[in-house]
Short mmCIF file of C-alpha atoms in Angstrom, two decimals:
data_model
loop_
_atom_site.label_atom_id
_atom_site.label_comp_id
_atom_site.label_asym_id
_atom_site.label_seq_id
_atom_site.Cartn_x
_atom_site.Cartn_y
_atom_site.Cartn_z
CA PRO A 1012 -16.00 -9.72 -8.46
CA ASP A 1013 -12.82 -7.62 -8.14
CA ALA A 1014 -11.10 -9.78 -10.77
CA ALA A 1015 -14.08 -10.14 -13.11
CA GLY A 1016 -13.20 -7.13 -15.24
CA LEU A 1017 -9.49 -7.87 -15.63
CA PRO A 1018 -8.68 -8.53 -19.31
CA ASN A 1019 -6.06 -11.27 -18.86
CA PHE A 1020 -6.96 -14.54 -17.18
CA LEU A 1021 -5.26 -17.91 -17.09
CA ARG A 1022 -6.13 -21.04 -15.14
CA ILE A 1023 -4.63 -24.49 -14.80
CA GLY A 1024 -5.97 -26.85 -12.16
CA GLU A 1025 -6.54 -24.91 -8.97
CA HIS A 1026 -4.16 -22.11 -9.96
CA ALA A 1027 -5.69 -18.98 -11.48
CA ILE A 1028 -4.11 -15.67 -12.45
CA ALA A 1029 -6.16 -12.59 -13.34
CA SER A 1030 -4.18 -9.54 -14.44
CA ARG A 1031 -4.61 -6.09 -15.92
CA TYR A 1032 -1.26 -6.69 -17.62
CA PRO A 1033 -0.61 -9.23 -20.42
CA ILE A 1034 0.33 -12.76 -19.34
CA ARG A 1035 3.30 -13.77 -21.48
CA ARG A 1036 4.05 -17.31 -20.35
CA MET A 1037 2.88 -20.01 -17.98
CA VAL A 1038 4.98 -22.97 -16.83
CA PRO A 1039 3.51 -25.72 -14.60
CA ILE A 1040 6.05 -27.00 -12.06
CA SER A 1041 5.70 -30.46 -10.57
CA PRO A 1042 8.28 -32.22 -8.38
CA ALA A 1043 10.13 -35.39 -9.25
CA ALA A 1044 8.78 -38.67 -7.87
CA SER A 1045 11.78 -38.85 -5.53
CA ILE A 1046 10.42 -35.83 -3.64
CA THR A 1047 6.82 -36.91 -3.18
CA ASN A 1048 5.28 -40.04 -1.74
CA GLY A 1049 3.69 -41.24 -4.93
CA SER A 1050 1.55 -39.12 -7.25
CA LEU A 1051 0.43 -35.82 -5.81
CA GLY A 1052 -2.77 -35.84 -7.84
CA TYR A 1053 -2.60 -32.08 -8.36
CA LEU A 1054 -0.24 -29.37 -9.60
CA PRO A 1055 1.70 -27.82 -6.67
CA CYS A 1056 3.08 -24.79 -8.51
CA MET A 1057 2.50 -22.59 -11.53
CA ARG A 1058 5.11 -20.05 -12.74
CA VAL A 1059 3.65 -17.10 -14.62
CA GLU A 1060 5.40 -14.28 -16.47
CA ILE A 1061 3.51 -10.97 -16.60
CA ASP A 1062 4.46 -7.98 -18.76
CA MET A 1063 3.99 -4.90 -16.58
CA GLY A 1064 4.44 -2.13 -19.12
CA GLY A 1065 7.61 -3.60 -20.58
CA LYS A 1066 8.92 -4.93 -17.26
CA LEU A 1067 8.73 -8.69 -16.77
CA VAL A 1068 7.41 -9.82 -13.38
CA VAL A 1069 7.39 -13.50 -12.35
CA VAL A 1070 4.60 -14.85 -10.14
CA TYR A 1071 4.77 -18.27 -8.46
CA SER A 1072 1.41 -19.67 -7.37
CA ILE A 1073 2.09 -22.44 -4.85
CA HIS A 1074 -0.08 -24.95 -3.02
CA VAL A 1075 1.65 -27.46 -0.76
CA ARG A 1076 -0.45 -30.55 -0.02
CA SER A 1077 -2.52 -30.39 3.16
CA PRO A 1078 -1.46 -32.63 6.10
CA ARG A 1079 -5.10 -33.52 6.84
CA THR A 1080 -4.97 -36.99 5.31
CA HIS A 1081 -1.60 -37.69 6.91
CA PHE A 1082 -3.00 -36.90 10.37
CA LYS A 1083 -5.09 -40.08 10.15
CA SER A 1084 -1.90 -42.11 10.56
CA TYR A 1085 -1.47 -40.58 14.04
CA ARG A 1086 -4.65 -42.38 15.11
CA SER A 1087 -3.48 -45.81 13.99
CA TRP A 1088 -2.22 -48.18 16.68
CA LYS A 1089 -0.85 -50.41 13.91
CA ILE A 1090 1.49 -47.63 12.80
CA TRP A 1091 2.52 -46.66 16.34
CA SER A 1092 3.41 -50.30 17.08
CA SER A 1093 5.34 -50.73 13.82
CA PRO A 1094 9.17 -50.54 13.75
CA MET A 1095 8.69 -48.22 10.73
CA ARG A 1096 6.56 -45.73 12.68
CA SER A 1097 9.13 -42.92 12.59
CA GLU A 1098 9.38 -43.06 8.80
CA VAL A 1099 5.61 -43.25 8.30
CA LEU A 1100 4.76 -40.50 10.78
CA SER A 1101 7.31 -38.11 9.31
CA ARG A 1102 6.52 -38.88 5.63
CA TYR A 1103 4.35 -35.82 4.97
CA TRP A 1104 6.68 -33.38 6.72
CA VAL A 1105 9.71 -34.67 4.76
CA GLU A 1106 7.76 -34.27 1.52
CA GLN A 1107 6.67 -30.75 2.47
CA GLU A 1108 10.26 -29.70 3.22
CA LYS A 1109 11.69 -31.24 0.03
CA LEU A 1110 9.00 -29.65 -2.15
CA LEU A 1111 9.44 -26.16 -0.71
CA LYS A 1112 13.23 -26.32 -0.91
CA MET A 1113 13.01 -27.46 -4.55
CA LEU A 1114 10.76 -24.51 -5.39
CA LEU A 1115 12.98 -22.08 -3.47
CA ILE A 1116 15.97 -23.06 -5.63
CA SER A 1117 13.99 -22.03 -8.72
CA ILE A 1118 12.62 -18.86 -7.10
CA ARG A 1119 16.03 -17.69 -5.89
CA ALA A 1120 17.49 -18.16 -9.38
CA GLU A 1121 15.07 -15.59 -10.86
CA THR A 1122 16.65 -12.39 -12.21
CA ASP A 1123 13.33 -10.57 -12.73
CA PRO A 1124 11.13 -9.23 -9.90
CA VAL A 1125 9.30 -12.14 -8.28
CA ILE A 1126 6.16 -12.54 -6.17
CA VAL A 1127 5.23 -15.83 -4.49
CA VAL A 1128 1.59 -16.37 -3.51
CA GLY A 1129 -0.46 -19.25 -2.19
CA ASP A 1130 -1.22 -21.80 0.48
CA LEU A 1131 2.09 -23.16 1.75
CA ASN A 1132 0.50 -25.13 4.62
CA VAL A 1133 3.36 -23.80 6.73
CA PRO A 1134 2.57 -21.70 9.83
CA ASP A 1135 4.41 -18.43 10.33
CA MET A 1136 6.99 -19.94 12.67
CA GLY A 1137 9.56 -22.72 12.64
CA PRO A 1138 12.48 -23.66 10.38
CA LEU A 1139 10.55 -23.95 7.10
CA TYR A 1140 9.00 -20.51 7.49
CA ARG A 1141 12.43 -19.06 8.29
CA GLU A 1142 13.87 -20.75 5.19
CA VAL A 1143 11.13 -19.31 2.97
CA THR A 1144 11.55 -15.78 4.34
CA LYS A 1145 15.35 -15.69 4.06
CA THR A 1146 15.06 -14.13 0.60
CA LEU A 1147 11.33 -13.38 0.38
CA GLN A 1148 9.41 -10.77 2.34
CA ASP A 1149 6.29 -11.78 4.22
CA ALA A 1150 3.90 -8.98 3.23
CA HIS A 1151 1.88 -9.36 6.43
CA ARG A 1152 4.96 -9.20 8.65
CA VAL A 1153 6.17 -6.08 6.83
CA ALA A 1154 2.95 -4.06 6.68
CA GLY A 1155 0.06 -6.24 7.82
CA VAL A 1156 -3.00 -5.37 9.87
CA GLY A 1157 -4.07 -7.61 12.76
CA TYR A 1158 -3.00 -11.22 13.23
CA GLY A 1159 -3.34 -12.13 9.56
CA TYR A 1160 -4.99 -15.50 10.27
CA THR A 1161 -6.40 -17.10 7.10
CA PHE A 1162 -7.43 -20.63 8.06
CA PRO A 1163 -9.91 -22.13 8.66
CA GLY A 1164 -11.92 -19.38 7.00
CA ASP A 1165 -15.29 -21.04 7.47
CA VAL A 1166 -14.75 -22.11 11.07
CA LYS A 1167 -17.84 -22.27 13.23
CA ALA A 1168 -16.36 -23.95 16.30
CA LEU A 1169 -16.83 -22.44 19.73
CA TRP A 1170 -13.32 -23.50 20.82
CA ALA A 1171 -11.83 -21.37 18.03
CA GLY A 1172 -13.99 -18.39 18.92
CA TRP A 1173 -15.56 -18.65 15.46
CA GLN A 1174 -12.37 -17.19 14.01
CA PRO A 1175 -9.43 -18.44 11.91
CA TRP A 1176 -6.42 -19.33 14.05
CA LEU A 1177 -3.64 -20.23 11.56
CA ARG A 1178 -1.67 -18.16 9.07
CA ILE A 1179 -0.73 -20.46 6.19
CA ASP A 1180 -1.67 -18.33 3.16
CA TYR A 1181 0.90 -15.79 2.05
CA ILE A 1182 1.97 -13.06 -0.33
CA LEU A 1183 5.78 -13.18 -0.44
CA PRO A 1184 7.41 -10.56 -2.68
CA GLY A 1185 11.12 -10.62 -3.43
CA GLY A 1186 13.53 -7.89 -2.43
CA GLY A 1187 12.71 -5.67 -5.41
CA TRP A 1188 9.30 -4.79 -3.97
CA LYS A 1189 8.20 -2.34 -1.32
CA VAL A 1190 5.25 -3.62 0.71
CA GLN A 1191 2.90 -0.71 1.37
CA GLY A 1192 0.07 -2.62 3.02
CA CYS A 1193 -1.42 -6.06 3.61
CA GLU A 1194 -4.75 -7.27 4.97
CA VAL A 1195 -6.89 -10.40 5.22
CA GLN A 1196 -10.43 -10.76 3.92
CA ASP A 1197 -13.07 -10.35 6.62
CA SER A 1198 -15.77 -12.88 7.50
CA SER A 1199 -18.56 -10.90 5.82
CA SER A 1200 -17.09 -11.47 2.35
CA ALA A 1201 -15.38 -14.82 2.91
CA GLY A 1202 -18.60 -16.83 2.71
CA GLU A 1203 -18.01 -20.56 3.00
CA SER A 1204 -14.43 -20.49 1.76
CA GLN A 1205 -11.96 -22.64 3.73
CA HIS A 1206 -9.34 -19.89 3.43
CA ARG A 1207 -9.47 -16.11 3.80
CA ALA A 1208 -8.01 -14.17 0.90
CA VAL A 1209 -4.90 -12.02 1.41
CA LEU A 1210 -4.55 -8.61 -0.26
CA ALA A 1211 -1.24 -6.75 -0.51
CA ASP A 1212 -0.30 -3.38 -1.97
CA LEU A 1213 3.16 -3.73 -3.57
CA LEU A 1214 5.32 -1.10 -5.25
CA LEU A 1215 8.08 -2.16 -7.65
CA ARG A 1216 11.19 -0.25 -6.63
#
C-alpha cells in the first residue's frame, strides 16, 4: 500500500522498483554461464537509474539463488561416497561467491550515488559479508533497530520462537549516503511473506 501511489513503477521478473522520481533506465544483469551451474532460471540483478531532481542515483536490486535445493545433496549417501563429493557439495557456495564478486565489480565502478537492495542469501557474518561491506554500508549495522532478522518471515516453528532468525535481506548504500535509520517490518504487517521487508531512511550527502 505504501508504494501504490508512487507515479513511477517498473518490474522485470521478481524485481520491482516503485519511485516518486522518474526512472530513466533499466538494465537486467545476468552472469555468464562460467559463473553459474547451468541456467539460473531467473534474473539475479536489475540495475536501475533514477533521476532525483536532476541527480542520477543508481539502484541495484539483487537476488542470489537460495541454497535450499542444494541442501538436498547433503542428504545423499551417493554424493558423500563419491570421489567428487567436495566439488558437488561446494558447488552452490562457489556460484554464490562468483556471482556476488561479479556484481561488486560493476557496483564499485559506479560514479553516481548507488544503493544496493535485496536478498543476498548471505548472513551478516563471514568472508562474503565482509567483502560486500568493504565499500557498501549495511544500513542496519549503521542505524538499525533490534536484531534486524528478516528470514524466515512466516516462521511458525516452536524451536525458532516463532520469530525470524537470519538476516539475509539488506539495504546497502554507498559512501555518498548518510543512514539516518533502519528497521524491519513487524509480524503484524508481514502476513505470509517468507521475508520481512527492510526500511531505511537515507540522506544523500
